Short mmCIF file of C-alpha atoms in Angstrom, two decimals:
data_model
loop_
_atom_site.label_atom_id
_atom_site.label_comp_id
_atom_site.label_asym_id
_atom_site.label_seq_id
_atom_site.Cartn_x
_atom_site.Cartn_y
_atom_site.Cartn_z
CA MET T 17 152.66 230.66 -122.55
CA LEU T 18 150.97 231.85 -119.37
CA THR T 19 147.24 232.46 -119.71
CA ASP T 20 146.81 234.20 -116.36
CA ASN T 21 148.84 235.66 -113.50
CA SER T 22 148.42 232.84 -110.98
CA HIS T 23 152.22 232.51 -110.75
CA LEU T 24 152.27 235.86 -108.89
CA LEU T 25 150.11 234.62 -106.01
CA ARG T 26 151.88 234.01 -102.71
CA SER T 27 152.33 230.53 -101.32
CA PHE T 28 151.99 229.65 -97.64
CA PRO T 29 153.96 230.15 -95.47
CA GLU T 30 156.73 231.62 -97.66
CA SER T 31 157.43 235.32 -96.99
CA LEU T 32 154.16 235.76 -95.13
CA SER T 33 153.98 237.51 -91.80
CA SER T 34 151.45 239.39 -89.76
CA SER T 35 151.24 243.01 -90.88
CA GLY T 36 148.49 244.06 -88.51
CA SER T 37 145.42 246.15 -89.35
CA ASN T 38 144.99 249.90 -89.21
CA ALA T 39 141.78 251.57 -88.10
CA THR T 40 140.26 251.44 -91.60
CA GLY T 41 141.18 247.77 -91.92
CA LYS T 42 139.57 246.88 -88.61
CA LYS T 43 136.44 248.83 -89.55
CA SER T 44 136.11 247.03 -92.88
CA GLU T 45 136.63 243.63 -91.24
CA SER T 46 133.98 244.41 -88.63
CA LEU T 47 131.49 245.55 -91.28
CA PHE T 48 132.23 242.43 -93.30
CA ASP T 49 131.47 240.24 -90.28
CA ASP T 50 128.20 242.06 -89.61
CA HIS T 51 127.02 241.69 -93.20
CA VAL T 52 127.89 237.99 -93.39
CA TYR T 53 126.16 237.32 -90.04
CA ASN T 54 123.07 239.12 -91.32
CA LEU T 55 123.05 236.82 -94.34
CA GLY T 56 122.85 233.86 -91.98
CA HIS T 57 126.37 232.56 -92.52
CA GLU T 58 129.18 231.84 -90.03
CA VAL T 59 132.46 233.76 -89.88
CA TYR T 60 135.71 232.49 -88.39
CA LEU T 61 138.85 234.49 -87.63
CA PRO T 62 142.15 232.65 -88.24
CA GLN T 63 144.47 232.52 -85.23
CA ALA T 64 147.39 233.89 -87.24
CA ASP T 65 147.13 236.89 -89.58
CA ARG T 66 149.03 235.39 -92.50
CA GLY T 67 147.08 236.50 -95.55
CA ILE T 68 143.63 235.11 -94.78
CA ASP T 69 141.37 237.47 -92.83
CA ARG T 70 138.20 235.38 -92.58
CA VAL T 71 136.87 231.90 -93.22
CA VAL T 72 133.17 231.91 -94.10
CA VAL T 73 130.96 228.84 -93.80
CA THR T 74 127.64 229.42 -95.53
CA ARG T 75 124.18 228.05 -94.86
CA ASN T 76 124.47 225.70 -97.85
CA GLY T 77 127.76 224.25 -96.61
CA CYS T 78 130.28 226.22 -98.68
CA ARG T 79 133.60 227.20 -97.14
CA LYS T 80 135.37 230.27 -98.49
CA THR T 81 138.66 231.88 -97.46
CA VAL T 82 138.51 235.67 -97.72
CA GLN T 83 141.09 238.42 -97.79
CA ILE T 84 139.64 241.82 -96.87
CA THR T 85 141.04 245.17 -97.92
CA ALA T 86 139.78 248.75 -97.94
CA ALA T 87 139.92 251.18 -100.86
CA GLY T 88 140.98 254.71 -99.98
CA ALA T 89 139.58 257.87 -101.56
CA MET T 90 142.02 259.73 -103.77
CA VAL T 91 142.27 263.51 -103.75
CA GLU T 92 140.72 264.84 -106.94
CA SER T 93 141.60 268.12 -108.60
CA VAL T 94 139.06 270.93 -108.21
CA GLN T 95 136.47 270.79 -110.98
CA PRO T 96 134.58 273.72 -112.56
CA LYS T 97 131.50 274.94 -110.73
CA GLY T 98 128.46 272.94 -111.80
CA ALA T 99 130.50 270.03 -113.11
CA ARG T 100 129.67 266.59 -111.82
CA GLN T 101 132.08 265.58 -109.09
CA THR T 102 133.76 262.20 -109.56
CA GLN T 103 135.54 260.10 -106.99
CA ARG T 104 138.46 257.78 -107.62
CA TYR T 105 139.55 255.14 -105.12
CA GLN T 106 142.83 253.32 -104.79
CA VAL T 107 143.60 249.84 -103.50
CA ASN T 108 146.98 248.95 -101.99
CA LYS T 109 146.75 245.27 -102.81
CA SER T 110 148.57 243.65 -105.71
CA ILE T 111 148.34 240.02 -106.78
CA LYS T 112 151.72 239.46 -105.14
CA ARG T 113 150.12 240.17 -101.75
CA ILE T 114 147.33 237.62 -102.17
CA ARG T 115 147.71 234.03 -101.02
CA GLU T 116 147.16 231.31 -103.60
CA ASP T 117 144.62 229.56 -101.36
CA VAL T 118 142.42 232.66 -100.98
CA ASP T 119 139.01 232.21 -102.63
CA ILE T 120 137.68 235.77 -102.53
CA LEU T 121 139.15 239.26 -102.33
CA ALA T 122 136.61 241.51 -100.56
CA ILE T 123 137.10 245.25 -101.10
CA TYR T 124 135.39 247.79 -98.84
CA VAL T 125 134.68 251.27 -100.20
CA ASP T 126 133.41 254.10 -98.02
CA HIS T 127 131.17 255.35 -100.81
CA ASP T 128 127.54 256.39 -100.74
CA GLU T 129 126.11 257.24 -104.14
CA LEU T 130 124.53 260.69 -104.48
CA VAL T 131 121.06 260.88 -105.98
CA GLU T 132 119.51 264.04 -107.41
CA VAL T 133 116.06 264.83 -106.00
CA SER T 134 113.75 267.80 -106.29
CA LEU T 135 112.56 269.41 -103.05
CA PRO T 136 109.55 271.78 -103.00
CA THR T 137 111.23 274.91 -101.63
CA ILE T 138 114.87 274.23 -102.45
CA GLY T 139 114.82 272.67 -105.90
CA LYS T 140 117.26 270.03 -107.11
CA VAL T 141 119.75 268.75 -104.56
CA ASN T 142 122.00 265.72 -104.24
CA ILE T 143 121.51 263.53 -101.18
CA PRO T 144 123.09 260.19 -100.19
CA LYS T 145 121.23 257.23 -101.67
CA SER T 146 121.25 255.43 -98.30
CA GLN T 147 119.02 258.14 -96.85
CA ILE T 148 116.39 257.25 -99.45
CA THR T 149 116.68 253.46 -99.59
CA GLY T 150 117.82 252.70 -96.05
CA ASP T 151 120.71 250.64 -97.43
CA CYS T 152 124.20 250.67 -95.93
CA PRO T 153 126.15 253.87 -96.75
CA HIS T 154 129.11 251.96 -98.20
CA THR T 155 129.95 249.58 -101.02
CA TRP T 156 131.52 246.12 -101.23
CA PHE T 157 133.18 244.34 -104.12
CA LEU T 158 133.62 240.55 -103.88
CA LEU T 159 136.09 239.28 -106.43
CA PRO T 160 136.84 235.60 -106.98
CA LYS T 161 140.54 234.82 -107.23
CA GLU T 162 139.98 233.58 -110.78
CA ALA T 163 138.90 237.09 -111.82
CA VAL T 164 141.73 238.86 -110.00
CA ILE T 165 144.45 236.92 -111.83
CA HIS T 166 142.77 237.00 -115.26
CA ARG T 167 144.90 238.75 -117.88
CA LYS T 168 142.03 240.93 -119.17
CA ALA T 169 141.22 242.16 -115.68
CA CYS T 170 144.88 242.85 -114.96
CA ASN T 171 145.31 244.79 -118.18
CA PHE T 172 142.44 247.14 -117.31
CA TYR T 173 142.71 247.50 -113.53
CA LYS T 174 146.45 246.89 -113.15
CA PHE T 175 145.97 244.28 -110.42
CA LYS T 176 149.67 243.44 -110.74
CA SER T 177 150.68 246.92 -109.57
CA SER T 178 151.31 247.65 -105.89
CA VAL T 179 148.56 250.30 -106.08
CA TRP T 180 145.63 250.30 -108.52
CA SER T 181 142.55 252.50 -108.76
CA PHE T 182 138.99 252.74 -110.07
CA ARG T 183 136.15 255.21 -110.46
CA MET T 184 132.74 254.38 -109.06
CA ASP T 185 130.97 256.04 -112.00
CA LYS T 186 133.01 254.17 -114.62
CA LEU T 187 133.20 250.60 -113.40
CA LYS T 188 134.26 247.88 -115.80
CA GLN T 189 134.37 244.11 -115.50
CA PRO T 190 135.15 242.35 -113.28
CA LEU T 191 134.24 245.06 -110.72
CA LEU T 192 130.78 245.49 -112.22
CA ALA T 193 129.89 241.88 -111.47
CA ALA T 194 131.72 241.97 -108.13
CA ARG T 195 129.70 244.86 -106.69
CA GLU T 196 127.65 243.59 -103.74
CA ASN T 197 127.99 240.04 -105.09
CA TRP T 198 127.43 238.28 -101.76
CA ASP T 199 126.06 235.22 -103.55
CA LEU T 200 129.66 234.41 -104.39
CA LEU T 201 130.14 233.20 -100.81
CA GLN T 202 127.72 230.33 -101.28
CA ARG T 203 128.57 229.43 -104.85
CA LYS T 204 129.45 225.73 -104.85
CA SER T 205 131.26 225.58 -108.18
CA MET T 206 133.47 228.08 -109.98
CA THR T 207 132.58 226.63 -113.36
CA GLY T 208 131.51 229.52 -115.58
CA ILE T 209 132.77 232.16 -113.13
CA LEU T 210 134.83 233.98 -115.77
CA GLU T 211 131.77 234.28 -118.02
CA GLN T 212 129.72 235.66 -115.13
CA PHE T 213 132.38 238.29 -114.43
CA GLY T 214 132.58 239.32 -118.08
CA LEU T 215 136.10 238.05 -118.69
CA GLU T 216 135.36 235.18 -121.05
CA THR T 217 132.76 234.74 -123.76
CA GLY T 218 130.76 231.65 -124.54
CA LYS T 219 127.65 229.84 -123.39
CA LYS T 220 126.46 231.19 -120.07
CA ILE T 221 126.46 228.69 -117.26
CA VAL T 222 124.30 229.34 -114.23
CA ILE T 223 125.43 227.37 -111.19
CA PRO T 224 124.32 228.13 -107.61
#
């Protein structure tokens, strides 16, 4: 009996070919490079686009292969006046489009959380969080392959489907643990990774 969906991952070089990147894809790859450089790591671009977008070598000597994809905003139905607006995003990346030797799936989301603030003459208004904190006006999810193929994760987020979606205001595991989890790049061992991403229970193991 299969315990995960690793059999759906793609092998190399079978049925793999360069698909090219659209404007959103190139933007997300560029932003990924900038963030990794700012963390002090090195980023390498494979000569052939065959399922691995970047190879990251970290300051502590870790080497990670990364596949980068961008989540697109879905059109939501009009909500009643005064109701809180929600945003759903979709990802066109199933397990069947991920290579078996990929370590991390990095998902870029053009999302800037709105924060309610009170202004003296205007009252309560919602403004982008990045304007308050100075952080980047977008979000990243870094998912280890082990979490992507896990049966619990696939049951909730439908990773096996050609298109799957999520809501930023109702994140569940493993996306909760994956949000801005850049430490994953320099994690030396994947022991305990499923516990960290909320997919297995048991004694917590903290490994750098």
